[in-house]
mmCIF file of C-alpha atoms in Angstrom:
data_model
loop_
_atom_site.group_PDB
_atom_site.id
_atom_site.type_symbol
_atom_site.label_atom_id
_atom_site.label_comp_id
_atom_site.label_asym_id
_atom_site.label_seq_id
_atom_site.Cartn_x
_atom_site.Cartn_y
_atom_site.Cartn_z
ATOM 1 C CA MET A 1 83.054 185.772 -1.237
ATOM 2 C CA THR A 2 81.100 184.854 -4.276
ATOM 3 C CA GLY A 3 78.146 186.923 -4.733
ATOM 4 C CA GLN A 4 77.196 187.001 -8.292
ATOM 5 C CA THR A 5 74.906 182.999 -7.738
ATOM 6 C CA GLN A 6 72.588 184.537 -5.523
ATOM 7 C CA SER A 7 69.773 182.263 -4.441
ATOM 8 C CA PRO A 8 66.146 183.005 -3.454
ATOM 9 C CA SER A 9 65.715 181.066 -0.079
ATOM 10 C CA GLY A 10 69.136 180.272 1.186
ATOM 11 C CA LEU A 11 72.730 181.227 1.434
ATOM 12 C CA HIS A 12 73.351 177.260 -0.165
ATOM 13 C CA GLY A 13 76.552 178.139 -3.489
ATOM 14 C CA THR A 14 76.109 180.965 -2.117
ATOM 15 C CA VAL A 15 79.467 181.448 0.454
ATOM 16 C CA HIS A 16 83.120 180.124 0.143
ATOM 17 C CA VAL A 17 83.608 176.486 2.257
ATOM 18 C CA VAL A 18 86.845 176.603 2.757
ATOM 19 C CA PRO A 19 88.571 173.244 1.598
ATOM 20 C CA LEU A 20 89.335 170.522 5.139
ATOM 21 C CA ARG A 21 93.255 170.122 3.691
ATOM 22 C CA VAL A 22 93.010 173.329 4.409
ATOM 23 C CA LEU A 23 92.100 173.677 7.364
ATOM 24 C CA VAL A 24 93.762 170.634 8.470
ATOM 25 C CA GLY A 25 96.806 171.763 6.970
ATOM 26 C CA VAL A 26 96.454 175.684 8.657
ATOM 27 C CA PHE A 27 95.667 173.835 12.041
ATOM 28 C CA LEU A 28 99.247 171.910 11.907
ATOM 29 C CA ALA A 29 101.266 174.936 11.166
ATOM 30 C CA LEU A 30 99.684 176.098 13.644
ATOM 31 C CA LEU A 31 101.517 173.699 15.731
ATOM 32 C CA ALA A 32 104.779 172.933 14.164
ATOM 33 C CA LEU A 33 105.102 177.113 14.391
ATOM 34 C CA THR A 34 103.550 177.436 19.065
ATOM 35 C CA PHE A 35 106.681 174.242 19.340
ATOM 36 C CA VAL A 36 108.717 176.998 16.963
ATOM 37 C CA THR A 37 108.408 179.356 19.273
ATOM 38 C CA VAL A 38 109.228 177.973 22.233
ATOM 39 C CA ALA A 39 112.640 175.558 20.427
ATOM 40 C CA ALA A 40 113.262 179.608 19.671
ATOM 41 C CA THR A 41 113.787 180.625 23.486
ATOM 42 C CA TRP A 42 116.927 177.595 23.975
ATOM 43 C CA VAL A 43 118.642 179.423 21.985
ATOM 44 C CA ASP A 44 119.169 183.381 23.228
ATOM 45 C CA TRP A 45 119.094 185.688 19.934
ATOM 46 C CA GLY A 46 120.677 188.600 22.012
ATOM 47 C CA GLN A 47 118.920 191.677 21.171
ATOM 48 C CA TRP A 48 116.148 189.597 18.297
ATOM 49 C CA ASN A 49 114.861 187.225 20.986
ATOM 50 C CA LEU A 50 111.599 189.924 21.517
ATOM 51 C CA ALA A 51 111.466 190.230 17.107
ATOM 52 C CA ILE A 52 111.632 185.765 17.171
ATOM 53 C CA ALA A 53 108.877 185.425 19.382
ATOM 54 C CA LEU A 54 106.610 188.363 17.525
ATOM 55 C CA GLY A 55 107.029 187.397 14.152
ATOM 56 C CA ILE A 56 106.182 183.759 14.430
ATOM 57 C CA ALA A 57 103.125 184.961 16.538
ATOM 58 C CA THR A 58 102.287 187.611 14.449
ATOM 59 C CA VAL A 59 102.925 184.817 11.446
ATOM 60 C CA LYS A 60 100.652 182.166 13.171
ATOM 61 C CA ALA A 61 97.710 185.501 13.438
ATOM 62 C CA ALA A 62 97.609 185.749 9.781
ATOM 63 C CA LEU A 63 97.579 182.092 9.111
ATOM 64 C CA VAL A 64 94.513 181.991 11.782
ATOM 65 C CA ALA A 65 92.689 185.517 10.279
ATOM 66 C CA LEU A 66 93.064 184.672 6.545
ATOM 67 C CA TYR A 67 91.992 181.127 6.145
ATOM 68 C CA PHE A 68 89.523 179.727 10.530
ATOM 69 C CA MET A 69 88.287 183.596 9.706
ATOM 70 C CA HIS A 70 87.299 183.952 6.119
ATOM 71 C CA LEU A 71 89.718 186.251 5.521
ATOM 72 C CA ARG A 72 91.086 185.382 2.627
ATOM 73 C CA TYR A 73 87.950 184.349 0.665
ATOM 74 C CA ASP A 74 85.531 187.176 2.487
ATOM 75 C CA HIS A 75 84.250 190.447 1.014
ATOM 76 C CA PRO A 76 87.512 192.368 1.551
ATOM 77 C CA PHE A 77 85.605 195.210 3.480
ATOM 78 C CA ASN A 78 85.285 193.062 6.165
ATOM 79 C CA ALA A 79 89.456 192.425 5.881
ATOM 80 C CA LEU A 80 89.721 196.351 5.926
ATOM 81 C CA ILE A 81 87.905 196.853 9.523
ATOM 82 C CA PHE A 82 89.957 194.438 10.366
ATOM 83 C CA VAL A 83 93.602 196.214 9.454
ATOM 84 C CA VAL A 84 92.069 199.618 10.715
ATOM 85 C CA GLY A 85 91.714 197.583 13.998
ATOM 86 C CA LEU A 86 94.967 196.451 13.856
ATOM 87 C CA VAL A 87 96.908 200.441 12.125
ATOM 88 C CA PHE A 88 95.059 201.583 15.028
ATOM 89 C CA LEU A 89 96.852 199.525 17.761
ATOM 90 C CA ALA A 90 100.316 200.487 16.207
ATOM 91 C CA LEU A 91 98.975 203.954 16.106
ATOM 92 C CA PHE A 92 98.653 203.853 19.669
ATOM 93 C CA LEU A 93 101.755 201.651 21.310
ATOM 94 C CA ALA A 94 103.913 203.855 18.820
ATOM 95 C CA ILE A 95 102.684 207.337 20.061
ATOM 96 C CA THR A 96 102.281 206.325 23.810
ATOM 97 C CA THR A 97 106.424 204.232 23.402
ATOM 98 C CA LEU A 98 107.393 207.641 22.253
ATOM 99 C CA ASP A 99 105.830 209.683 25.116
ATOM 100 C CA THR A 100 107.092 207.942 27.550
ATOM 101 C CA GLN A 101 110.694 207.723 26.702
ATOM 102 C CA GLN A 102 110.695 211.655 26.230
ATOM 103 C CA TYR A 103 109.496 211.628 30.281
ATOM 104 C CA GLN A 104 111.315 208.154 31.836
ATOM 105 C CA PRO A 105 115.224 209.680 32.243
ATOM 106 C CA GLU A 106 113.058 212.824 34.938
ATOM 107 C CA ILE A 107 111.398 209.970 36.270
ATOM 108 C CA ASP A 108 114.161 207.473 37.127
ATOM 109 C CA ALA A 109 115.311 210.636 38.200
ATOM 110 C CA ALA A 110 113.370 211.448 41.100
ATOM 111 C CA VAL A 111 113.017 208.072 41.967
ATOM 112 C CA GLU A 112 116.491 208.142 42.695
ATOM 113 C CA ALA A 113 116.179 210.939 44.615
ATOM 114 C CA ALA A 114 113.422 210.161 46.512
ATOM 115 C CA MET A 115 115.164 206.983 47.854
ATOM 116 C CA GLU A 116 118.880 208.342 49.016
ATOM 117 C CA GLU A 117 116.611 210.834 50.462
ATOM 118 C CA ALA A 118 114.788 208.000 52.151
ATOM 119 C CA ARG A 119 118.201 206.715 53.109
ATOM 120 C CA MET B 1 79.545 196.064 2.380
ATOM 121 C CA SER B 2 77.718 197.548 -1.315
ATOM 122 C CA GLU B 3 75.459 193.858 -0.850
ATOM 123 C CA ALA B 4 74.607 194.334 2.759
ATOM 124 C CA THR B 5 73.528 198.277 2.734
ATOM 125 C CA ASP B 6 73.570 200.358 -0.609
ATOM 126 C CA ALA B 7 71.448 197.661 -2.930
ATOM 127 C CA PRO B 8 70.018 199.728 -6.109
ATOM 128 C CA ALA B 9 66.541 201.150 -5.306
ATOM 129 C CA GLY B 10 65.591 199.562 -8.450
ATOM 130 C CA LYS B 11 66.538 195.613 -7.598
ATOM 131 C CA ILE B 12 65.517 196.568 -3.595
ATOM 132 C CA SER B 13 61.706 196.335 -5.192
ATOM 133 C CA GLU B 14 62.510 193.877 -8.075
ATOM 134 C CA ALA B 15 64.080 190.895 -5.658
ATOM 135 C CA GLY B 16 60.705 192.890 -3.141
ATOM 136 C CA GLU B 17 58.380 192.264 -6.089
ATOM 137 C CA ALA B 18 60.176 188.364 -6.160
ATOM 138 C CA ALA B 19 60.269 187.892 -3.021
ATOM 139 C CA ARG B 20 55.646 188.739 -2.943
ATOM 140 C CA HIS B 21 55.811 186.015 -5.569
ATOM 141 C CA GLU B 22 57.144 183.434 -3.539
ATOM 142 C CA SER B 23 56.298 184.359 -0.330
ATOM 143 C CA GLU B 24 55.124 181.011 0.648
ATOM 144 C CA LYS B 25 58.617 180.347 -0.010
ATOM 145 C CA HIS B 26 60.269 183.003 2.313
ATOM 146 C CA PRO B 27 62.043 181.092 4.489
ATOM 147 C CA GLU B 28 61.841 181.128 8.512
ATOM 148 C CA PHE B 29 65.487 182.122 9.417
ATOM 149 C CA LEU B 30 65.199 185.712 7.324
ATOM 150 C CA ALA B 31 64.811 188.340 9.256
ATOM 151 C CA HIS B 32 61.534 190.494 7.802
ATOM 152 C CA HIS B 33 64.237 193.567 6.618
ATOM 153 C CA PHE B 34 66.753 191.515 4.597
ATOM 154 C CA GLU B 35 65.771 191.090 1.244
ATOM 155 C CA THR B 36 67.980 187.904 0.163
ATOM 156 C CA PRO B 37 69.512 185.400 3.227
ATOM 157 C CA HIS B 38 72.730 186.507 1.496
ATOM 158 C CA GLN B 39 72.113 190.227 2.488
ATOM 159 C CA GLN B 40 71.888 188.883 6.379
ATOM 160 C CA PHE B 41 74.436 186.406 6.638
ATOM 161 C CA ALA B 42 76.533 189.834 5.238
ATOM 162 C CA ALA B 43 75.096 192.187 7.070
ATOM 163 C CA GLY B 44 75.390 189.986 10.188
ATOM 164 C CA LYS B 45 79.335 189.421 9.373
ATOM 165 C CA LEU B 46 80.079 193.121 9.197
ATOM 166 C CA GLY B 47 78.746 193.311 12.307
ATOM 167 C CA VAL B 48 80.181 191.030 13.323
ATOM 168 C CA TRP B 49 83.552 192.709 12.578
ATOM 169 C CA ILE B 50 82.954 196.422 13.866
ATOM 170 C CA PHE B 51 82.432 194.328 17.618
ATOM 171 C CA LEU B 52 85.506 192.070 16.407
ATOM 172 C CA LEU B 53 87.438 195.914 16.101
ATOM 173 C CA THR B 54 86.335 197.540 19.718
ATOM 174 C CA GLU B 55 87.457 193.757 21.343
ATOM 175 C CA ILE B 56 91.350 194.763 19.324
ATOM 176 C CA LEU B 57 91.309 198.276 20.777
ATOM 177 C CA PHE B 58 90.222 196.612 24.063
ATOM 178 C CA PHE B 59 93.110 194.633 24.195
ATOM 179 C CA SER B 60 95.596 197.000 22.917
ATOM 180 C CA GLY B 61 94.927 199.421 25.979
ATOM 181 C CA LEU B 62 96.993 196.297 28.340
ATOM 182 C CA PHE B 63 99.166 195.728 25.348
ATOM 183 C CA CYS B 64 99.328 198.931 25.538
ATOM 184 C CA ALA B 65 100.176 198.707 29.781
ATOM 185 C CA TYR B 66 102.689 195.792 28.502
ATOM 186 C CA THR B 67 104.541 197.718 25.819
ATOM 187 C CA VAL B 68 105.382 200.559 28.512
ATOM 188 C CA TYR B 69 106.510 198.600 31.382
ATOM 189 C CA ARG B 70 108.634 196.301 29.333
ATOM 190 C CA ALA B 71 110.725 199.135 27.725
ATOM 191 C CA ASN B 72 110.806 201.325 30.511
ATOM 192 C CA HIS B 73 111.372 198.109 32.715
ATOM 193 C CA PRO B 74 113.016 195.152 31.221
ATOM 194 C CA GLU B 75 114.681 194.076 33.817
ATOM 195 C CA ILE B 76 110.777 192.857 35.905
ATOM 196 C CA PHE B 77 109.784 190.669 33.184
ATOM 197 C CA VAL B 78 113.585 189.161 32.674
ATOM 198 C CA TYR B 79 112.849 188.360 36.063
ATOM 199 C CA ALA B 80 109.600 187.654 36.335
ATOM 200 C CA HIS B 81 108.516 185.644 33.712
ATOM 201 C CA GLN B 82 110.586 182.566 34.811
ATOM 202 C CA PHE B 83 107.517 181.982 37.840
ATOM 203 C CA LEU B 84 105.337 181.140 34.899
ATOM 204 C CA ASP B 85 104.854 177.468 33.448
ATOM 205 C CA LYS B 86 106.155 177.476 29.656
ATOM 206 C CA ASN B 87 105.315 173.874 29.272
ATOM 207 C CA LEU B 88 101.369 174.556 30.885
ATOM 208 C CA GLY B 89 101.654 178.245 28.410
ATOM 209 C CA ALA B 90 102.108 175.785 24.643
ATOM 210 C CA LEU B 91 99.586 173.608 26.457
ATOM 211 C CA ASN B 92 97.421 176.100 26.600
ATOM 212 C CA THR B 93 97.918 177.348 23.260
ATOM 213 C CA ALA B 94 97.878 174.039 21.137
ATOM 214 C CA ILE B 95 94.465 174.172 22.849
ATOM 215 C CA LEU B 96 92.810 176.753 21.958
ATOM 216 C CA ILE B 97 95.068 176.265 18.567
ATOM 217 C CA PHE B 98 93.023 172.642 18.139
ATOM 218 C CA SER B 99 89.418 174.584 19.279
ATOM 219 C CA SER B 100 90.005 177.007 16.718
ATOM 220 C CA PHE B 101 90.164 174.692 14.709
ATOM 221 C CA THR B 102 87.326 172.302 15.093
ATOM 222 C CA MET B 103 85.734 175.777 15.365
ATOM 223 C CA ALA B 104 85.970 176.096 11.943
ATOM 224 C CA LEU B 105 85.420 172.357 10.918
ATOM 225 C CA ALA B 106 82.256 172.977 12.360
ATOM 226 C CA VAL B 107 81.181 176.390 10.184
ATOM 227 C CA ARG B 108 82.537 174.047 7.710
ATOM 228 C CA SER B 109 79.889 171.393 8.392
ATOM 229 C CA ALA B 110 76.949 173.486 8.606
ATOM 230 C CA GLN B 111 77.956 175.336 5.641
ATOM 231 C CA LEU B 112 77.411 171.739 4.150
ATOM 232 C CA ASN B 113 74.441 170.329 6.046
ATOM 233 C CA ARG B 114 76.357 167.755 8.434
ATOM 234 C CA GLN B 115 74.060 168.681 11.025
ATOM 235 C CA ARG B 116 76.010 165.615 13.572
ATOM 236 C CA ALA B 117 79.339 166.815 12.516
ATOM 237 C CA LEU B 118 78.090 170.454 13.453
ATOM 238 C CA VAL B 119 77.264 169.316 16.840
ATOM 239 C CA ILE B 120 79.766 166.967 17.927
ATOM 240 C CA CYS B 121 82.710 169.073 16.174
ATOM 241 C CA LEU B 122 81.264 172.006 18.375
ATOM 242 C CA ALA B 123 81.003 169.797 21.589
ATOM 243 C CA ILE B 124 84.436 169.324 20.943
ATOM 244 C CA THR B 125 85.057 172.792 20.897
ATOM 245 C CA LEU B 126 83.647 173.762 24.177
ATOM 246 C CA LEU B 127 84.907 170.388 25.941
ATOM 247 C CA CYS B 128 88.910 172.298 25.026
ATOM 248 C CA ALA B 129 87.541 175.567 26.069
ATOM 249 C CA LEU B 130 87.010 174.094 29.187
ATOM 250 C CA GLY B 131 89.981 172.538 29.669
ATOM 251 C CA PHE B 132 92.210 176.019 28.280
ATOM 252 C CA LEU B 133 90.077 177.095 31.894
ATOM 253 C CA GLY B 134 91.339 174.175 33.760
ATOM 254 C CA VAL B 135 95.234 174.453 33.382
ATOM 255 C CA LYS B 136 94.609 179.005 34.103
ATOM 256 C CA TYR B 137 92.972 177.440 37.003
ATOM 257 C CA VAL B 138 96.092 174.920 37.834
ATOM 258 C CA GLU B 139 98.588 177.937 37.048
ATOM 259 C CA TYR B 140 96.055 180.341 39.225
ATOM 260 C CA GLN B 141 96.016 178.122 42.313
ATOM 261 C CA GLN B 142 100.398 177.797 42.030
ATOM 262 C CA LYS B 143 101.038 181.355 41.963
ATOM 263 C CA TRP B 144 97.893 182.254 44.569
ATOM 264 C CA GLN B 145 99.994 179.565 47.131
ATOM 265 C CA HIS B 146 103.725 181.731 46.360
ATOM 266 C CA GLY B 147 101.384 184.952 47.102
ATOM 267 C CA LEU B 148 102.849 185.906 43.335
ATOM 268 C CA LEU B 149 99.903 187.801 43.029
ATOM 269 C CA TRP B 150 99.390 191.064 40.929
ATOM 270 C CA ALA B 151 101.144 193.981 42.297
ATOM 271 C CA SER B 152 99.637 195.582 45.989
ATOM 272 C CA ARG B 153 99.620 191.326 47.288
ATOM 273 C CA TYR B 154 102.437 190.993 45.796
ATOM 274 C CA ASN B 155 104.174 188.988 48.836
ATOM 275 C CA PRO B 156 105.717 185.514 47.914
ATOM 276 C CA SER B 157 108.536 185.527 50.991
ATOM 277 C CA GLU B 158 105.824 185.565 53.573
ATOM 278 C CA HIS B 159 103.123 182.925 51.361
ATOM 279 C CA GLY B 160 106.390 180.428 50.964
ATOM 280 C CA GLU B 161 106.717 180.118 54.631
ATOM 281 C CA ASN B 162 102.289 179.041 54.772
ATOM 282 C CA HIS B 163 102.509 177.105 51.711
ATOM 283 C CA ALA B 164 104.920 174.506 53.505
ATOM 284 C CA ALA B 165 103.242 174.609 55.904
ATOM 285 C CA GLU B 166 100.061 173.828 54.391
ATOM 286 C CA GLU B 167 101.607 171.508 51.990
ATOM 287 C CA ALA B 168 102.725 169.405 55.165
ATOM 288 C CA GLY B 169 99.158 168.634 56.188
ATOM 289 C CA GLY B 170 98.738 167.133 53.221
ATOM 290 C CA SER B 171 96.806 170.015 50.051
ATOM 291 C CA ALA B 172 99.800 169.612 47.295
ATOM 292 C CA ALA B 173 97.832 167.227 45.971
ATOM 293 C CA ASP B 174 95.137 169.304 43.682
ATOM 294 C CA THR B 175 98.238 170.027 41.973
ATOM 295 C CA PRO B 176 100.386 168.341 39.432
ATOM 296 C CA ALA B 177 103.883 167.037 41.310
ATOM 297 C CA GLY B 178 105.469 168.653 38.436
ATOM 298 C CA GLU B 179 104.425 171.691 38.554
ATOM 299 C CA GLY B 180 104.183 172.067 41.879
ATOM 300 C CA SER B 181 107.570 171.302 42.391
ATOM 301 C CA LEU B 182 109.023 172.958 39.933
ATOM 302 C CA ALA B 183 107.721 176.206 41.359
ATOM 303 C CA ALA B 184 108.481 175.064 44.354
ATOM 304 C CA GLY B 185 111.976 175.069 43.508
ATOM 305 C CA SER B 186 111.723 178.949 41.367
ATOM 306 C CA SER B 187 110.593 180.429 44.409
ATOM 307 C CA ALA B 188 113.684 178.944 46.396
ATOM 308 C CA GLU B 189 115.634 180.515 44.193
ATOM 309 C CA ARG B 190 114.126 183.302 44.428
ATOM 310 C CA GLN B 191 114.022 183.608 47.598
ATOM 311 C CA SER B 192 117.956 182.853 47.879
ATOM 312 C CA ALA B 193 118.059 185.152 45.620
ATOM 313 C CA GLU B 194 116.419 188.354 47.738
ATOM 314 C CA HIS B 195 118.938 187.842 50.057
ATOM 315 C CA ALA B 196 121.614 188.800 47.519
ATOM 316 C CA GLY B 197 119.456 191.280 46.750
ATOM 317 C CA ASN B 198 119.315 190.777 42.025
ATOM 318 C CA VAL B 199 115.478 190.812 43.514
ATOM 319 C CA PRO B 200 114.366 194.021 40.668
ATOM 320 C CA ARG B 201 111.982 196.625 42.785
ATOM 321 C CA ASN B 202 108.320 196.154 41.829
ATOM 322 C CA VAL B 203 107.801 192.723 40.628
ATOM 323 C CA GLY B 204 104.198 192.504 41.213
ATOM 324 C CA LEU B 205 103.715 194.940 38.238
ATOM 325 C CA PHE B 206 104.994 192.134 35.872
ATOM 326 C CA PHE B 207 101.655 189.592 37.807
ATOM 327 C CA SER B 208 99.085 192.797 37.875
ATOM 328 C CA ILE B 209 100.153 192.736 33.164
ATOM 329 C CA TYR B 210 99.577 189.058 34.141
ATOM 330 C CA PHE B 211 96.500 188.600 35.823
ATOM 331 C CA VAL B 212 95.155 191.898 34.089
ATOM 332 C CA MET B 213 95.581 189.692 30.649
ATOM 333 C CA THR B 214 95.176 186.288 30.441
ATOM 334 C CA GLY B 215 92.614 187.267 33.533
ATOM 335 C CA LEU B 216 90.457 189.398 30.484
ATOM 336 C CA HIS B 217 91.568 186.617 27.918
ATOM 337 C CA GLY B 218 89.993 183.895 30.702
ATOM 338 C CA LEU B 219 86.738 185.705 30.539
ATOM 339 C CA HIS B 220 85.975 185.919 26.868
ATOM 340 C CA VAL B 221 86.603 182.135 27.055
ATOM 341 C CA LEU B 222 83.929 182.016 29.694
ATOM 342 C CA GLY B 223 81.999 184.273 27.211
ATOM 343 C CA GLY B 224 82.796 182.194 24.275
ATOM 344 C CA MET B 225 81.900 179.223 26.329
ATOM 345 C CA GLY B 226 78.185 180.412 26.882
ATOM 346 C CA ALA B 227 77.881 181.558 23.302
ATOM 347 C CA ILE B 228 78.760 178.124 21.704
ATOM 348 C CA VAL B 229 76.478 176.184 24.368
ATOM 349 C CA TRP B 230 73.464 178.246 22.950
ATOM 350 C CA LEU B 231 74.632 177.040 19.128
ATOM 351 C CA ILE B 232 74.901 173.483 20.323
ATOM 352 C CA GLY B 233 71.431 173.689 21.760
ATOM 353 C CA ARG B 234 69.702 175.619 18.230
ATOM 354 C CA ALA B 235 71.947 173.003 16.975
ATOM 355 C CA ALA B 236 70.710 170.093 18.849
ATOM 356 C CA ARG B 237 67.042 171.217 17.419
ATOM 357 C CA GLY B 238 68.104 172.031 13.519
ATOM 358 C CA ALA B 239 68.418 175.572 13.477
ATOM 359 C CA PHE B 240 71.425 175.726 10.906
ATOM 360 C CA SER B 241 71.496 173.955 7.902
ATOM 361 C CA ALA B 242 73.673 174.929 4.205
ATOM 362 C CA GLU B 243 70.851 178.162 3.785
ATOM 363 C CA TYR B 244 71.013 178.887 6.265
ATOM 364 C CA PHE B 245 74.596 178.944 9.376
ATOM 365 C CA GLY B 246 75.177 182.545 10.012
ATOM 366 C CA PRO B 247 74.927 182.497 14.384
ATOM 367 C CA VAL B 248 78.195 179.775 13.837
ATOM 368 C CA ASP B 249 80.082 181.078 11.436
ATOM 369 C CA TYR B 250 79.486 184.396 13.091
ATOM 370 C CA VAL B 251 80.469 182.512 16.769
ATOM 371 C CA GLY B 252 83.771 181.280 15.150
ATOM 372 C CA LEU B 253 84.872 184.500 14.723
ATOM 373 C CA TYR B 254 84.615 185.577 17.607
ATOM 374 C CA TRP B 255 86.805 181.910 18.585
ATOM 375 C CA HIS B 256 88.868 182.730 16.649
ATOM 376 C CA LEU B 257 90.053 186.437 17.361
ATOM 377 C CA VAL B 258 90.294 184.759 21.138
ATOM 378 C CA ASP B 259 92.277 183.270 20.257
ATOM 379 C CA LEU B 260 94.079 185.050 17.887
ATOM 380 C CA ILE B 261 95.036 187.334 21.086
ATOM 381 C CA TRP B 262 95.780 183.593 23.006
ATOM 382 C CA ILE B 263 99.117 184.127 19.710
ATOM 383 C CA PHE B 264 99.807 186.774 20.891
ATOM 384 C CA LEU B 265 99.771 187.064 24.746
ATOM 385 C CA PHE B 266 101.589 183.198 25.164
ATOM 386 C CA PRO B 267 105.138 184.660 23.762
ATOM 387 C CA LEU B 268 104.724 188.165 25.417
ATOM 388 C CA LEU B 269 104.804 186.547 28.671
ATOM 389 C CA TYR B 270 105.541 182.858 29.170
ATOM 390 C CA LEU B 271 108.744 183.006 26.724
ATOM 391 C CA ILE B 272 110.567 186.318 27.656
ATOM 392 C CA HIS B 273 114.693 185.617 27.531
#
């Protein structure tokens, strides 16, 4: 943010205005990527299916955050807050996944045994 | 951050002096505990970003549940996602992206002092939100009619018969023909698959996750609509200008986050294959 030219009576001239063609370009890119992510399901990429879908979603999310949410032009501290949120999300998912993979075989075995018994 | 909270003491007294000198010029929208409009704006934005952080963590609990269930029971997700309509999901994605675009235009209009454009952009955003919920309603109704509900109420075969009776009664008019026949077709497929014994156990888990994730997201859309109505009311009275547009920007940030969450929900729920 261009904080140097602070006007005492208002915000005019202190905040970045995103150019119209940038907003339109981002909007069109988001629509195109939505089409690409749907079109990607017409082909089976095997184990890459999920990675491709999430990769496209991440690019779209980055466009929204950088341009629609102004993070590219904003004070970096706001971007830091956003990134901290994503880091904690990643930690949350990673540690839970490690934990569930540790115990799932035992759970599956117990369920199988119970099913056997019921039969 | 530094501008918002810890301005050096010398600067404060200087600015205070300046404010006293032109007290008649002190803008009405500037809260008394802020030195400058810019400080007020930066502090407001910081507050909104911290709120968005809590929103990310709020939704991350659901994304975590999704990850655990999908990692352990991929067959449920592969089987159940075929009951979601990809086209309606893509349509809703496009609607929400367009509403994000008009919201960004609304912020820009306020920054450039274009009062009429601001109200128009906000109104279009509100209509898109309404359209999104309308499509969601059609989707939920399809699930309801076919008994594709959360785990404890998941009972597709029983509802399938009821639905056939209802359709004979003529209540099919309130669903679009394409989607209706598609869902009915996949329901029949599903039942034949069930007879063949190919259906994984606990398919209802997928619908539990689907309804909680899209439901919570839908509530956020509803909340955003309330905030946009409030903005339209204030904008129509000319409350916002190039000097003061904080609230438009804050609601905009929230609205973009709602869009951002949907950008991930769409491939995770609809595009499994």
